[in-house]
Amino acid sequence: MAKQTIKTIMPIIAVSSIDELHDFYTEKLGFKRVMGMVGKDGQFDFVAYDLNGAQIMFTRMREPMDETRPSTGRRPVDIYLEVDDVETYHRTATERGVKVTNPLTTQ
């Protein structure tokens, strides 16, 4: 059997409101909305964003299924994005109002 090559991976993150994060991803980070679906209540049920091939999807949290329960606390999510020129992207993001909590470092 031939070895499969993974071409992309798209994390799907459940949030309480996609509408509240839309401007951050589009206006501050420069992502473009590539698809989405509006629910019966007029709010987005899910949206996928793209930045030069890097994709991320957000889905609105649903009611618990079976015996699962939603988390009672906040859980951090780290998203790593590889870009050609990190200094330029960092400068652009901070000029757009993104709060940077750690300085750029070589790791």
Coordinates of N, CA and C in Angstrom, one line a residue:
M1 N 0.8 -1.2 0.0 CA 0.0 0.0 0.0 C 0.9 1.2 0.0
A2 N 0.6 2.2 -0.9 CA 1.4 3.4 -1.0 C 1.1 4.3 0.2
K3 N 2.2 5.0 0.7 CA 2.1 5.9 1.8 C 1.3 7.1 1.4
Q4 N 0.4 7.5 2.2 CA -0.5 8.7 1.9 C 0.2 9.9 2.4
T5 N 0.1 11.0 1.7 CA 0.7 12.3 2.0 C -0.5 13.2 2.5
I6 N -0.3 13.7 3.7 CA -1.4 14.7 4.2 C -1.1 16.0 3.5
K7 N -2.1 16.6 2.9 CA -1.9 17.8 2.2 C -2.3 19.0 3.0
T8 N -3.3 18.8 3.9 CA -3.7 19.9 4.8 C -4.4 19.3 6.0
I9 N -4.5 20.1 7.0 CA -5.3 19.8 8.1 C -6.1 21.0 8.6
M10 N -7.4 20.9 8.9 CA -8.2 22.0 9.3 C -8.8 21.8 10.6
P11 N -8.2 22.5 11.7 CA -8.9 22.3 13.0 C -10.3 22.9 13.0
I12 N -11.2 22.2 13.7 CA -12.5 22.7 13.9 C -12.7 23.0 15.3
I13 N -12.9 24.2 15.7 CA -13.0 24.7 17.1 C -14.4 25.1 17.4
A14 N -15.0 24.6 18.5 CA -16.3 24.9 18.9 C -16.3 26.2 19.7
V15 N -17.1 27.1 19.4 CA -17.2 28.4 20.1 C -18.6 28.8 20.4
S16 N -18.9 29.7 21.3 CA -20.2 30.1 21.6 C -20.9 30.9 20.5
S17 N -20.0 31.8 19.9 CA -20.6 32.6 18.8 C -19.5 32.9 17.8
I18 N -19.8 32.5 16.6 CA -18.9 32.7 15.4 C -18.9 34.2 15.1
D19 N -20.1 34.8 15.2 CA -20.3 36.2 14.8 C -19.3 37.1 15.6
E20 N -19.0 36.7 16.9 CA -18.2 37.5 17.7 C -16.7 37.4 17.3
L21 N -16.2 36.4 16.7 CA -14.8 36.3 16.3 C -14.6 36.6 14.8
H22 N -15.6 36.7 14.0 CA -15.4 37.0 12.6 C -14.5 38.1 12.3
D23 N -14.8 39.3 12.9 CA -14.0 40.5 12.5 C -12.5 40.3 12.9
F24 N -12.2 39.6 14.1 CA -10.9 39.4 14.5 C -10.1 38.6 13.4
Y25 N -10.7 37.5 12.9 CA -10.0 36.7 11.9 C -9.9 37.4 10.6
T26 N -10.9 38.1 10.2 CA -10.8 38.7 8.8 C -10.1 40.1 8.8
E27 N -10.4 40.9 9.8 CA -9.9 42.3 9.7 C -8.5 42.4 10.4
K28 N -8.3 41.6 11.5 CA -7.0 41.7 12.2 C -6.0 40.7 11.7
L29 N -6.4 39.5 11.5 CA -5.4 38.5 11.1 C -5.3 38.3 9.6
G30 N -6.3 38.9 8.8 CA -6.2 38.8 7.3 C -6.8 37.6 6.7
F31 N -7.5 36.7 7.4 CA -8.1 35.5 6.8 C -9.3 36.0 6.0
K32 N -9.7 35.1 5.0 CA -10.8 35.3 4.2 C -11.8 34.2 4.5
R33 N -13.1 34.6 4.6 CA -14.1 33.5 4.8 C -14.3 32.8 3.5
V34 N -14.2 31.5 3.5 CA -14.3 30.7 2.3 C -15.6 29.9 2.2
M35 N -16.2 29.7 3.4 CA -17.6 29.0 3.4 C -18.2 29.2 4.8
G36 N -19.5 29.0 4.8 CA -20.1 29.1 6.1 C -21.6 28.7 5.9
M37 N -22.3 28.4 7.0 CA -23.7 28.1 6.9 C -24.4 28.9 8.1
V38 N -25.5 29.6 7.7 CA -26.2 30.3 8.7 C -27.3 29.4 9.2
G39 N -27.5 29.4 10.5 CA -28.6 28.6 11.1 C -29.9 29.2 11.0
K40 N -30.9 28.5 11.5 CA -32.3 29.0 11.5 C -32.5 30.3 12.3
D41 N -31.6 30.6 13.2 CA -31.7 31.8 14.0 C -31.0 33.0 13.4
G42 N -30.4 32.8 12.2 CA -29.7 33.9 11.6 C -28.3 34.0 11.9
Q43 N -27.8 33.2 12.9 CA -26.3 33.3 13.2 C -25.6 32.1 12.5
F44 N -24.3 32.3 12.3 CA -23.5 31.2 11.7 C -23.5 30.0 12.6
D45 N -23.7 28.8 11.9 CA -23.5 27.5 12.6 C -22.1 27.1 12.4
F46 N -21.5 27.3 11.3 CA -20.0 27.1 11.1 C -19.5 28.0 10.0
V47 N -18.2 28.3 10.1 CA -17.5 29.1 9.1 C -16.1 28.6 8.9
A48 N -15.6 28.6 7.7 CA -14.2 28.2 7.4 C -13.5 29.4 6.9
Y49 N -12.3 29.7 7.4 CA -11.5 30.8 7.0 C -10.2 30.3 6.4
D50 N -9.6 31.1 5.5 CA -8.4 30.7 4.8 C -7.4 31.9 4.8
L51 N -6.1 31.6 5.0 CA -5.1 32.6 4.8 C -4.0 31.9 4.0
N52 N -3.9 32.2 2.7 CA -2.9 31.6 1.8 C -2.8 30.1 2.0
G53 N -3.9 29.4 2.1 CA -3.9 27.9 2.2 C -4.0 27.4 3.6
A54 N -3.7 28.2 4.6 CA -3.9 27.7 6.0 C -5.4 27.9 6.3
Q55 N -6.1 26.9 6.7 CA -7.5 26.9 7.0 C -7.8 26.6 8.4
I56 N -8.9 27.2 8.9 CA -9.4 26.9 10.2 C -10.9 27.0 10.1
M57 N -11.6 26.2 10.9 CA -13.1 26.2 10.9 C -13.6 26.4 12.3
F58 N -14.6 27.1 12.4 CA -15.3 27.3 13.7 C -16.7 26.8 13.6
T59 N -17.2 26.1 14.6 CA -18.5 25.7 14.7 C -19.2 26.2 16.0
R60 N -20.4 26.5 15.9 CA -21.1 26.9 17.1 C -21.4 25.7 18.0
M61 N -21.2 25.9 19.3 CA -21.5 24.8 20.2 C -22.9 24.4 20.1
R62 N -23.2 23.1 20.2 CA -24.5 22.5 20.2 C -24.9 22.0 21.5
E63 N -26.1 21.6 21.6 CA -26.6 20.9 22.8 C -25.8 19.6 23.0
P64 N -25.5 19.2 24.3 CA -24.8 18.0 24.5 C -25.6 16.8 23.8
M65 N -24.8 15.8 23.3 CA -25.3 14.6 22.7 C -25.1 13.5 23.6
D66 N -26.0 12.5 23.7 CA -25.8 11.3 24.5 C -25.5 11.7 25.9
E67 N -24.5 11.2 26.5 CA -24.1 11.5 27.9 C -23.0 12.5 28.0
T68 N -22.7 13.2 26.9 CA -21.5 14.1 27.0 C -22.0 15.4 27.6
R69 N -21.1 16.2 28.2 CA -21.4 17.5 28.8 C -20.4 18.5 28.3
P70 N -20.9 19.7 28.1 CA -19.9 20.8 27.7 C -19.0 21.1 28.8
S71 N -17.8 21.5 28.5 CA -16.8 21.9 29.5 C -17.4 23.0 30.3
T72 N -17.1 23.0 31.6 CA -17.5 24.1 32.5 C -16.6 25.2 32.6
G73 N -15.4 25.0 32.1 CA -14.4 26.1 32.1 C -13.8 26.4 30.8
R74 N -13.0 27.5 30.7 CA -12.4 27.9 29.4 C -11.2 27.0 29.2
R75 N -10.9 26.7 28.0 CA -9.7 25.9 27.7 C -9.0 26.6 26.6
P76 N -7.7 26.9 26.8 CA -6.9 27.6 25.8 C -6.7 26.7 24.6
V77 N -6.6 27.4 23.4 CA -6.3 26.8 22.2 C -5.1 27.5 21.5
D78 N -4.0 26.9 21.2 CA -2.9 27.5 20.5 C -3.0 27.1 19.1
I79 N -2.8 28.1 18.2 CA -2.8 27.9 16.8 C -1.5 28.4 16.2
Y80 N -0.8 27.5 15.6 CA 0.5 27.9 15.0 C 0.3 28.1 13.5
L81 N 0.8 29.2 13.0 CA 0.6 29.6 11.6 C 2.0 29.8 11.0
E82 N 2.4 29.1 10.0 CA 3.7 29.3 9.3 C 3.5 30.3 8.2
V83 N 4.3 31.4 8.2 CA 4.2 32.4 7.1 C 5.6 32.6 6.6
D84 N 5.7 33.2 5.4 CA 7.0 33.5 4.7 C 7.8 34.5 5.5
D85 N 7.1 35.6 6.0 CA 7.8 36.7 6.6 C 7.2 37.0 7.9
V86 N 7.6 36.3 9.0 CA 7.0 36.5 10.3 C 7.0 37.9 10.9
E87 N 8.1 38.6 10.6 CA 8.2 40.0 11.1 C 7.1 40.9 10.5
T88 N 6.9 40.7 9.2 CA 5.9 41.6 8.5 C 4.5 41.2 9.0
Y89 N 4.3 39.9 9.1 CA 2.9 39.5 9.5 C 2.7 39.9 11.0
H90 N 3.7 39.8 11.8 CA 3.6 40.2 13.2 C 3.3 41.7 13.3
R91 N 4.0 42.5 12.5 CA 3.8 43.9 12.5 C 2.4 44.3 12.0
T92 N 2.0 43.7 10.9 CA 0.6 43.9 10.4 C -0.4 43.6 11.4
A93 N -0.3 42.4 12.1 CA -1.3 42.0 13.0 C -1.4 43.0 14.2
T94 N -0.2 43.4 14.7 CA -0.2 44.3 15.9 C -0.8 45.7 15.4
E95 N -0.5 46.1 14.2 CA -1.0 47.4 13.7 C -2.5 47.3 13.6
R96 N -3.1 46.1 13.4 CA -4.5 45.9 13.3 C -5.2 45.7 14.7
G97 N -4.4 45.8 15.7 CA -4.9 45.7 17.1 C -4.9 44.4 17.7
V98 N -4.1 43.4 17.2 CA -4.0 42.1 17.8 C -3.1 42.2 19.1
K99 N -3.6 41.7 20.2 CA -2.8 41.8 21.4 C -1.8 40.6 21.4
V100 N -0.6 40.9 21.4 CA 0.5 39.9 21.4 C 1.0 39.8 22.8
T101 N 0.9 38.5 23.3 CA 1.3 38.3 24.7 C 2.7 37.9 24.9
N102 N 3.4 37.4 23.9 CA 4.8 37.0 23.9 C 5.6 37.6 22.8
P103 N 6.8 38.0 23.0 CA 7.6 38.6 21.9 C 8.0 37.5 20.9
L104 N 8.3 37.9 19.7 CA 8.8 37.0 18.7 C 10.1 36.3 19.2
T105 N 10.2 35.0 19.0 CA 11.5 34.3 19.4 C 11.8 33.2 18.3
T106 N 13.0 32.9 18.2 CA 13.4 31.7 17.4 C 13.3 30.5 18.3
Q107 N 12.5 29.5 17.8 CA 12.3 28.3 18.6 C 12.7 27.1 17.8

